[in-house]
Coordinates of C-alpha atoms in Angstrom, one line a residue:
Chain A
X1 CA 13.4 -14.9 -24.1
X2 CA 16.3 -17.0 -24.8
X3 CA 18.8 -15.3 -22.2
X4 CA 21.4 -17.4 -20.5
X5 CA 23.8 -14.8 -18.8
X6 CA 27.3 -15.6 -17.0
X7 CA 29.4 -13.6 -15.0
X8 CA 32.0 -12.8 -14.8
X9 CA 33.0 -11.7 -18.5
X10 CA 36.4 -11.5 -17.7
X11 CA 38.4 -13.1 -14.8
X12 CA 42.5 -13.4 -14.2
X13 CA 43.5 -15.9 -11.8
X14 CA 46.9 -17.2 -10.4
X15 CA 47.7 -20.5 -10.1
X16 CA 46.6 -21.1 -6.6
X17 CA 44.1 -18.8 -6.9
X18 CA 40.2 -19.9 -5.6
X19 CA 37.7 -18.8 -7.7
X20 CA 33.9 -19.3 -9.4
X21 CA 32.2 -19.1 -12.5
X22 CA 28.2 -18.3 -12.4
X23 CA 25.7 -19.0 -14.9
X24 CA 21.9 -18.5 -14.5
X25 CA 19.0 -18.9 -16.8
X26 CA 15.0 -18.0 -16.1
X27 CA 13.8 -20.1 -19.1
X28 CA 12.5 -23.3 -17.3
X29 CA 15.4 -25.5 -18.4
X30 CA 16.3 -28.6 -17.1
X31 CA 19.3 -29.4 -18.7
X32 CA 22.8 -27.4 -18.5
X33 CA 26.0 -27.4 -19.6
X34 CA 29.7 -26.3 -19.2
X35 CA 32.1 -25.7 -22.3
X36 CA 35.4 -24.4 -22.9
X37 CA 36.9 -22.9 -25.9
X38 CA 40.2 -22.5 -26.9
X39 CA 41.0 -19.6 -29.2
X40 CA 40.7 -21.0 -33.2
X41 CA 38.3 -24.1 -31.9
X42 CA 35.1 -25.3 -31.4
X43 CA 33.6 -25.4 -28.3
X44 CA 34.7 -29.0 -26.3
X45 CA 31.7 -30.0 -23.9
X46 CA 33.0 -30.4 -20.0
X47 CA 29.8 -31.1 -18.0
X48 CA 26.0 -31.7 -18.5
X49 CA 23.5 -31.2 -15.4
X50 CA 20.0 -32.8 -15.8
X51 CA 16.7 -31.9 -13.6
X52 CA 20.3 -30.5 -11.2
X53 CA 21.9 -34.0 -11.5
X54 CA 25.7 -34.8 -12.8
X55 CA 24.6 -36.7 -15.8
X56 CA 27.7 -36.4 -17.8
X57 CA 31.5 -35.5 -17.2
X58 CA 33.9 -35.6 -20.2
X59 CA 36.8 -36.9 -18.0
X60 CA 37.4 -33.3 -16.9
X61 CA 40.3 -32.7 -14.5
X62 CA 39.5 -32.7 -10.8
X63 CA 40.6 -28.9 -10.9
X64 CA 37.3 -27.8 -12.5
X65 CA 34.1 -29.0 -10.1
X66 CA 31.0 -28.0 -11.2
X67 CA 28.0 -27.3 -9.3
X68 CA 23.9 -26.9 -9.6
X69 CA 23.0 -25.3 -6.3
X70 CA 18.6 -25.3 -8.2
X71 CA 17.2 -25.5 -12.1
X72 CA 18.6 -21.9 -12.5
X73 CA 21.8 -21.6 -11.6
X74 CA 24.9 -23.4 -12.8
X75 CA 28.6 -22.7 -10.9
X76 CA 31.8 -23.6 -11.8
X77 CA 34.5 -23.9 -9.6
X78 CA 38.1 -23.3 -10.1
X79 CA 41.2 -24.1 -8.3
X80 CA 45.1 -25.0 -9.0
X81 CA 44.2 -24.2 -12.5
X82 CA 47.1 -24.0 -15.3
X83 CA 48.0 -21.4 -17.6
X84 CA 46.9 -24.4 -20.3
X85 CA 43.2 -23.8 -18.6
X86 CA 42.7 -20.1 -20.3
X87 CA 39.9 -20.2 -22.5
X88 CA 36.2 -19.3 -23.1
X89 CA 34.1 -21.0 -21.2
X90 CA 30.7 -20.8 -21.9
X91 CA 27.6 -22.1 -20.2
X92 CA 24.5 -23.1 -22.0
X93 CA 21.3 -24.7 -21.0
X94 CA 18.1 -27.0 -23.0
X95 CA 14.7 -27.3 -22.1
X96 CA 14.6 -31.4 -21.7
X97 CA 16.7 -33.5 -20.5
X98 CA 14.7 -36.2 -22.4
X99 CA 14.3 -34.7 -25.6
X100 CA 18.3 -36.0 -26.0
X101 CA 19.6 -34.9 -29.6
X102 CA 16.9 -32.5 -30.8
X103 CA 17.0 -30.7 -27.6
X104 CA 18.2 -26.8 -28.2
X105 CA 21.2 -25.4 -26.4
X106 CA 21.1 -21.6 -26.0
X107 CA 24.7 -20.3 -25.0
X108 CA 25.7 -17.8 -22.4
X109 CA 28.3 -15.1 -23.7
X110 CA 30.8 -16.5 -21.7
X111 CA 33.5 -15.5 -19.4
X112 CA 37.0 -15.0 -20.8
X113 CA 39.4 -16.8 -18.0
X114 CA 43.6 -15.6 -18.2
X115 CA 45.2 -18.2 -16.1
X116 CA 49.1 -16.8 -14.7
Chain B
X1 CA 30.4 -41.8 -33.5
X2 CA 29.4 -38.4 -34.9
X3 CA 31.3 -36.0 -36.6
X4 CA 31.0 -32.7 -38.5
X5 CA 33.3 -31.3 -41.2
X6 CA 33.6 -27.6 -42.3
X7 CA 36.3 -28.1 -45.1
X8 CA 36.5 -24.2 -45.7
X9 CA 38.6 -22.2 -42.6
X10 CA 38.0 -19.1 -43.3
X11 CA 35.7 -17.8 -46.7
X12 CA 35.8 -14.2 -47.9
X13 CA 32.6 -12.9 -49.9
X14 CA 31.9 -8.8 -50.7
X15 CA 29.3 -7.3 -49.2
X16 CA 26.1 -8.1 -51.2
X17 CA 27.6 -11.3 -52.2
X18 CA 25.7 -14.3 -51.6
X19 CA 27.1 -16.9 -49.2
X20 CA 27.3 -20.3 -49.0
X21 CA 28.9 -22.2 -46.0
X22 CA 29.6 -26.2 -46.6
X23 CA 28.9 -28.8 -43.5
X24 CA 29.4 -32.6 -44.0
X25 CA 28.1 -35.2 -41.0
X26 CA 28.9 -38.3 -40.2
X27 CA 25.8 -40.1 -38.2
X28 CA 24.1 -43.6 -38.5
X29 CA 20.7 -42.5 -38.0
X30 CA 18.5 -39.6 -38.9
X31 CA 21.0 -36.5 -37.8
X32 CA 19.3 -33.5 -35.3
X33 CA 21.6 -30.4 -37.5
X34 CA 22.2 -27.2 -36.2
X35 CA 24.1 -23.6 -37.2
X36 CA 25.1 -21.2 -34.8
X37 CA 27.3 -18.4 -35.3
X38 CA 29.9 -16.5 -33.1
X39 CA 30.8 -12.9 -32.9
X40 CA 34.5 -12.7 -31.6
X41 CA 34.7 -13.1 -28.2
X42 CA 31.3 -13.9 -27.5
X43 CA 28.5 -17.1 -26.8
X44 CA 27.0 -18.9 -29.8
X45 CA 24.0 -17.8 -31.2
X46 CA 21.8 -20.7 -32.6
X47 CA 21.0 -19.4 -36.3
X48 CA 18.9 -22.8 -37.6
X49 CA 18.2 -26.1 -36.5
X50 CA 16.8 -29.5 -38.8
X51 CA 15.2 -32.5 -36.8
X52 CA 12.7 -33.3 -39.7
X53 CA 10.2 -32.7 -42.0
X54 CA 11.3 -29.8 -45.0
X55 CA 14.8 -30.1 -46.0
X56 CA 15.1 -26.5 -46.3
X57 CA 15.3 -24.6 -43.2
X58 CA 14.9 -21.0 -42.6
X59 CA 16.5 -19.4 -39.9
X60 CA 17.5 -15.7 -38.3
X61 CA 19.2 -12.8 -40.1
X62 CA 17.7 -13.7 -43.1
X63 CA 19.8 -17.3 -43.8
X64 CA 18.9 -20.7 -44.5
X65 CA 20.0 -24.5 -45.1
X66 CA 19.2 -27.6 -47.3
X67 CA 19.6 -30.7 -45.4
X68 CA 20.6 -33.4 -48.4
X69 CA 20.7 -37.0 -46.8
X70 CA 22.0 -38.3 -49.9
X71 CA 25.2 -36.1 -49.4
X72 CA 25.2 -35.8 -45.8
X73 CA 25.1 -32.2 -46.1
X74 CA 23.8 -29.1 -44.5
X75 CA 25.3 -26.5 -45.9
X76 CA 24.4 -22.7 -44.7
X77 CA 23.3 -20.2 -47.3
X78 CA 22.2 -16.3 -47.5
X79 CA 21.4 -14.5 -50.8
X80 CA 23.5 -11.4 -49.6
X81 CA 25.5 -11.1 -46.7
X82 CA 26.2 -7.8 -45.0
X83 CA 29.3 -6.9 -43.5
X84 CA 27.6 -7.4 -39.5
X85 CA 27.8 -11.0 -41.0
X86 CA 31.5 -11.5 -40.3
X87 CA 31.9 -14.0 -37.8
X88 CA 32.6 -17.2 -37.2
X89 CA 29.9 -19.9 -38.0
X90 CA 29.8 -23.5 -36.4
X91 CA 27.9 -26.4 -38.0
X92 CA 26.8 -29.1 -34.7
X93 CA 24.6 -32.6 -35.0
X94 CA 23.4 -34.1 -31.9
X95 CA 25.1 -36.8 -30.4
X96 CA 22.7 -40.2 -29.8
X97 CA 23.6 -40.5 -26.4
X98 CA 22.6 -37.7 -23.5
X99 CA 22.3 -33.9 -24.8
X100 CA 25.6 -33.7 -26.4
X101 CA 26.6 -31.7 -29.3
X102 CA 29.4 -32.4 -31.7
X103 CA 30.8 -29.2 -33.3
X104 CA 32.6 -28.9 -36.4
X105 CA 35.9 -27.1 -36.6
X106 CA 34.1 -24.0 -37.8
X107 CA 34.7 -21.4 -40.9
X108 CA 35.6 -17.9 -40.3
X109 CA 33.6 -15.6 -42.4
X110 CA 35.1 -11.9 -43.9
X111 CA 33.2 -9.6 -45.7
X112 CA 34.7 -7.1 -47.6
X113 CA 33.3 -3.9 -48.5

């Protein structure tokens, strides 16, 4: 089973709005991973968690703060976003840290985030 | 630093057509290739994946790719698509640092009937 789910699928937020995006995965991996994807692009890589450890953040705004409460869950906090924020995000996760490069990423189905 | 280019934007093939996607990468060493492909709206489902060994790689749904160092290409093929095909199809190498993946810009693909 190669099953990384996200919730929510959907969410509309206002600009001082507080809210989280959830990822979880029951495969064993130790590596995972926040993306966002505007419409007509490929997905740009935000964050990567290894063994629950910050390992890499692609200068991401303060406004987004990720967080990897154990190995199977992966949140992502929003607040004071911009309408410039709406996008795909999707969440993926690898099986070893250390395998670098040939280590698989299996995507979530993402959630779909409307910023007002 | 890595990069992937998908020259095509958007290819159109009929249904029973075969299919051939083009992916060109730019690496120093040996490149870690993938495919996925994504249904509108959705994740990215990984289709194949080259780290080594045979050059051609067979994946899900019945496609496949050559890796050609000497062109540094790994182009995506299928003998005949079927309109549940349509998506849009994203070549990726691994990056040589951490678990990062570089994405090309991606090609569209219609079928027509």
């Amino acid at each position: 089973d190669t099953e990384v789910t996200q919730t929510p699928k959907h969410l509309v937020m206002g600009m001082t709005n507080k809210k989280s995006l959830k990822c979880e995965q029951h495969m064993g991996h130790r590596a995972m991973y926040w993306y966002k994807q505007k419409a007509k692009k490929p997905p740009e890589l935000m964050f990567v968690y290894s063994y629950e450890k910050l390992s890499i953040n692609e200068s991401v705004p303060s406004r987004f703060s990720p967080e990897c409460p154990n190995s199977s869950l992966l949140n992502l906090h929003l607040h004071a976003l911009q309408p410039e924020d709406s996008a795909l995000y999707l969440c993926a996760s690898s099986q070893d840290p250390a395998g670098g490069s040939t280590d698989t990423q299996y995507f979530g189905p993402g959630t779909r985030l409307t910023v007002l | 630093a890595q990069s992937v280019t998908q020259p095509d934007i958007h290819i159109t093939v009929s249904e029973g057509a075969s299919l051939e996607l083009r992916c060109n990468y730019s690496y120093g060493a040996t490149p870690y290739l993938f495919w996925y492909v994504q249904s509108p709206g959705q994740g990215l489902q990984l289709l194949l994946k080259y780290f080594s060994g045979d050059t051609l790689v067979q994946g899900i749904k019945g496609f496949e790719a050559e890796f050609k160092r000497s062109q540094s290409s790994f182009n995506l093929r299928k003998p005949s698509v079927h309109w549940s095909d349509a998506a849009e199809y994203f070549c990726a190498v691994g990056a040589n640092y951490g678990n990062k993946l570089v994405f090309g810009a991606g090609t569209i693909l219609r079928v027509k009937s």
